[in-house]
Backbone as CSV, one residue per row, in Angstrom:
resi,resn,N_x,N_y,N_z,CA_x,CA_y,CA_z,C_x,C_y,C_z
1,MET,-12.179,1.389,6.131,-12.564,2.271,5.039,-11.465,2.325,3.980
2,TYR,-10.224,2.478,4.429,-9.129,2.601,3.475,-8.613,1.250,2.991
3,ARG,-8.799,0.228,3.806,-8.202,-1.072,3.489,-8.695,-1.638,2.156
4,GLU,-9.980,-1.528,1.881,-10.505,-2.107,0.634,-9.944,-1.399,-0.592
5,LYS,-9.837,-0.093,-0.524,-9.276,0.644,-1.672,-7.775,0.381,-1.788
6,VAL,-7.090,0.295,-0.651,-5.664,-0.060,-0.670,-5.490,-1.436,-1.307
7,ARG,-6.345,-2.392,-0.918,-6.288,-3.731,-1.518,-6.487,-3.674,-3.030
8,ALA,-7.451,-2.898,-3.478,-7.737,-2.803,-4.918,-6.539,-2.216,-5.664
9,ILE,-5.953,-1.172,-5.115,-4.790,-0.550,-5.763,-3.597,-1.498,-5.706
10,LEU,-3.420,-2.154,-4.574,-2.325,-3.114,-4.435,-2.460,-4.254,-5.438
11,SER,-3.667,-4.727,-5.645,-3.857,-5.839,-6.587,-3.529,-5.423,-8.021
12,GLN,-3.710,-4.144,-8.334,-3.427,-3.660,-9.689,-1.955,-3.288,-9.884
13,HIS,-1.312,-2.789,-8.830,0.026,-2.220,-8.998,1.117,-2.912,-8.182
14,GLY,0.753,-3.854,-7.313,1.740,-4.468,-6.431,2.579,-5.564,-7.052
15,ARG,2.110,-6.103,-8.171,2.834,-7.186,-8.850,3.210,-8.303,-7.867
16,LEU,2.249,-8.672,-7.039,2.492,-9.700,-6.025,2.538,-11.076,-6.663
17,SER,3.227,-11.970,-6.009,3.338,-13.342,-6.520,2.217,-14.245,-6.019
18,VAL,1.328,-13.684,-5.189,0.180,-14.439,-4.674,-1.083,-13.605,-4.893
19,PRO,-2.240,-14.253,-5.003,-3.489,-13.492,-5.146,-3.750,-12.624,-3.909
20,ILE,-4.235,-11.437,-4.135,-4.453,-10.488,-3.042,-5.435,-11.033,-2.008
21,ASP,-6.404,-11.837,-2.448,-7.402,-12.336,-1.503,-6.866,-13.434,-0.588
22,THR,-5.628,-13.860,-0.799,-5.019,-14.834,0.110,-4.262,-14.147,1.246
23,LEU,-4.164,-12.829,1.167,-3.406,-12.080,2.170,-4.322,-11.516,3.246
24,THR,-3.833,-11.539,4.476,-4.543,-10.849,5.552,-4.064,-9.403,5.559
25,ASP,-4.718,-8.589,6.353,-4.302,-7.184,6.444,-2.921,-7.052,7.071
26,GLU,-2.487,-8.081,7.787,-1.195,-8.035,8.466,-0.091,-8.766,7.694
27,SER,-0.430,-9.409,6.597,0.566,-10.185,5.845,1.718,-9.302,5.387
28,ASP,2.915,-9.888,5.372,4.113,-9.183,4.908,4.081,-9.123,3.378
29,LEU,3.938,-7.916,2.855,3.806,-7.757,1.406,5.096,-8.106,0.677
30,TYR,6.229,-7.926,1.337,7.503,-8.269,0.688,7.650,-9.783,0.594
31,ASN,7.145,-10.502,1.577,7.131,-11.966,1.488,6.147,-12.432,0.423
32,ALA,5.170,-11.588,0.094,4.175,-11.916,-0.931,4.634,-11.487,-2.324
33,GLY,5.880,-10.992,-2.425,6.433,-10.684,-3.736,6.556,-9.220,-4.090
34,LEU,6.205,-8.326,-3.169,6.348,-6.896,-3.467,7.832,-6.562,-3.595
35,THR,8.202,-5.937,-4.695,9.605,-5.550,-4.928,9.750,-4.044,-4.741
36,SER,10.982,-3.581,-4.705,11.182,-2.135,-4.574,10.654,-1.397,-5.797
37,LEU,10.807,-1.964,-6.962,10.275,-1.320,-8.167,8.750,-1.255,-8.102
38,ALA,8.124,-2.331,-7.700,6.663,-2.344,-7.590,6.201,-1.386,-6.494
39,THR,7.019,-1.209,-5.461,6.664,-0.286,-4.382,6.539,1.140,-4.919
40,VAL,7.417,1.507,-5.837,7.351,2.851,-6.423,6.036,3.025,-7.194
41,GLY,5.701,2.044,-8.006,4.437,2.103,-8.744,3.235,2.117,-7.819
42,LEU,3.306,1.329,-6.757,2.228,1.294,-5.774,2.091,2.642,-5.085
43,MET,3.208,3.233,-4.700,3.170,4.540,-4.045,2.507,5.584,-4.959
44,LEU,2.894,5.610,-6.209,2.309,6.571,-7.146,0.811,6.332,-7.325
45,ALA,0.416,5.077,-7.405,-1.003,4.748,-7.564,-1.801,5.137,-6.312
46,LEU,-1.222,4.911,-5.133,-1.903,5.310,-3.890,-2.020,6.833,-3.815
47,GLU,-0.969,7.528,-4.205,-1.015,8.995,-4.181,-2.121,9.509,-5.107
48,GLU,-2.215,8.918,-6.267,-3.252,9.347,-7.215,-4.640,8.929,-6.728
49,GLY,-4.749,7.711,-6.229,-6.047,7.192,-5.810,-6.642,7.898,-4.606
50,PHE,-5.773,8.345,-3.708,-6.253,9.006,-2.496,-5.971,10.511,-2.484
51,GLU,-5.347,11.017,-3.546,-4.985,12.443,-3.634,-4.169,12.855,-2.404
52,ILE,-3.098,12.111,-2.194,-2.188,12.363,-1.080,-0.772,12.395,-1.632
53,GLU,0.186,12.729,-0.762,1.592,12.644,-1.148,2.375,12.074,0.030
54,PHE,3.069,10.979,-0.206,3.885,10.373,0.840,5.090,11.266,1.115
55,SER,5.362,11.520,2.382,6.559,12.282,2.749,7.762,11.350,2.658
56,ASP,8.936,11.939,2.559,10.158,11.129,2.476,10.298,10.196,3.674
57,SER,9.878,10.679,4.839,10.019,9.865,6.048,9.109,8.627,6.030
58,MET,8.088,8.645,5.182,7.165,7.510,5.111,7.579,6.480,4.064
59,LEU,8.589,6.807,3.299,9.031,5.887,2.245,9.953,4.846,2.852
60,SER,9.339,3.909,3.528,10.114,2.878,4.214,9.455,1.512,4.039
61,ARG,10.241,0.502,4.317,9.732,-0.873,4.254,8.609,-1.064,5.267
62,LYS,8.699,-0.375,6.388,7.666,-0.489,7.417,6.320,0.036,6.900
63,THR,6.319,1.176,6.224,5.077,1.756,5.699,4.442,0.854,4.655
64,PHE,5.259,0.269,3.795,4.743,-0.533,2.691,4.740,-2.033,3.010
65,GLY,4.926,-2.376,4.272,5.069,-3.769,4.663,3.793,-4.568,4.748
66,SER,2.655,-3.897,4.920,1.390,-4.635,5.037,0.228,-3.736,4.613
67,ILE,-0.905,-4.336,4.419,-2.102,-3.559,4.074,-2.475,-2.665,5.254
68,ASP,-2.344,-3.200,6.463,-2.625,-2.381,7.657,-1.745,-1.144,7.717
69,SER,-0.442,-1.310,7.489,0.451,-0.151,7.581,0.192,0.835,6.446
70,LEU,-0.151,0.338,5.272,-0.480,1.240,4.165,-1.775,2.010,4.458
71,ALA,-2.774,1.310,4.973,-4.045,1.974,5.289,-3.841,3.032,6.371
72,ALA,-2.994,2.739,7.357,-2.715,3.712,8.415,-2.002,4.935,7.842
73,ALA,-1.066,4.725,6.940,-0.352,5.837,6.319,-1.303,6.697,5.488
74,VAL,-2.152,6.038,4.715,-3.121,6.782,3.895,-4.069,7.576,4.792
75,GLU,-4.519,6.956,5.858,-5.423,7.650,6.787,-4.734,8.864,7.401
76,ALA,-3.485,8.705,7.798,-2.748,9.820,8.395,-2.563,10.950,7.383
77,LEU,-2.260,10.597,6.153,-2.035,11.614,5.127,-3.334,12.267,4.663
78,SER,-4.420,11.548,4.790,-5.715,12.099,4.397,-6.261,13.052,5.453
79,GLY,-5.671,12.990,6.638,-6.094,13.894,7.707,-7.447,13.568,8.281
80,LYS,-7.843,12.305,8.171,-9.162,11.913,8.681,-9.010,10.924,9.791
């Protein structure tokens, strides 16, 4: 449920060096070109898109490392 919207937001704000449709849900986003600056923009876009707020403890490379980990974080923050 969350993965498709995460993918859409990632494709707009992730500034990846590869097309989003070439990535699996487990692909390493940093290997795909995600930078720390782009991570900030992605985080803000996810917060707005899902009406959530990432806690400081979630602001890690692990959370933003893959579509799966982002979808899990969004799901946890959405309380669903």
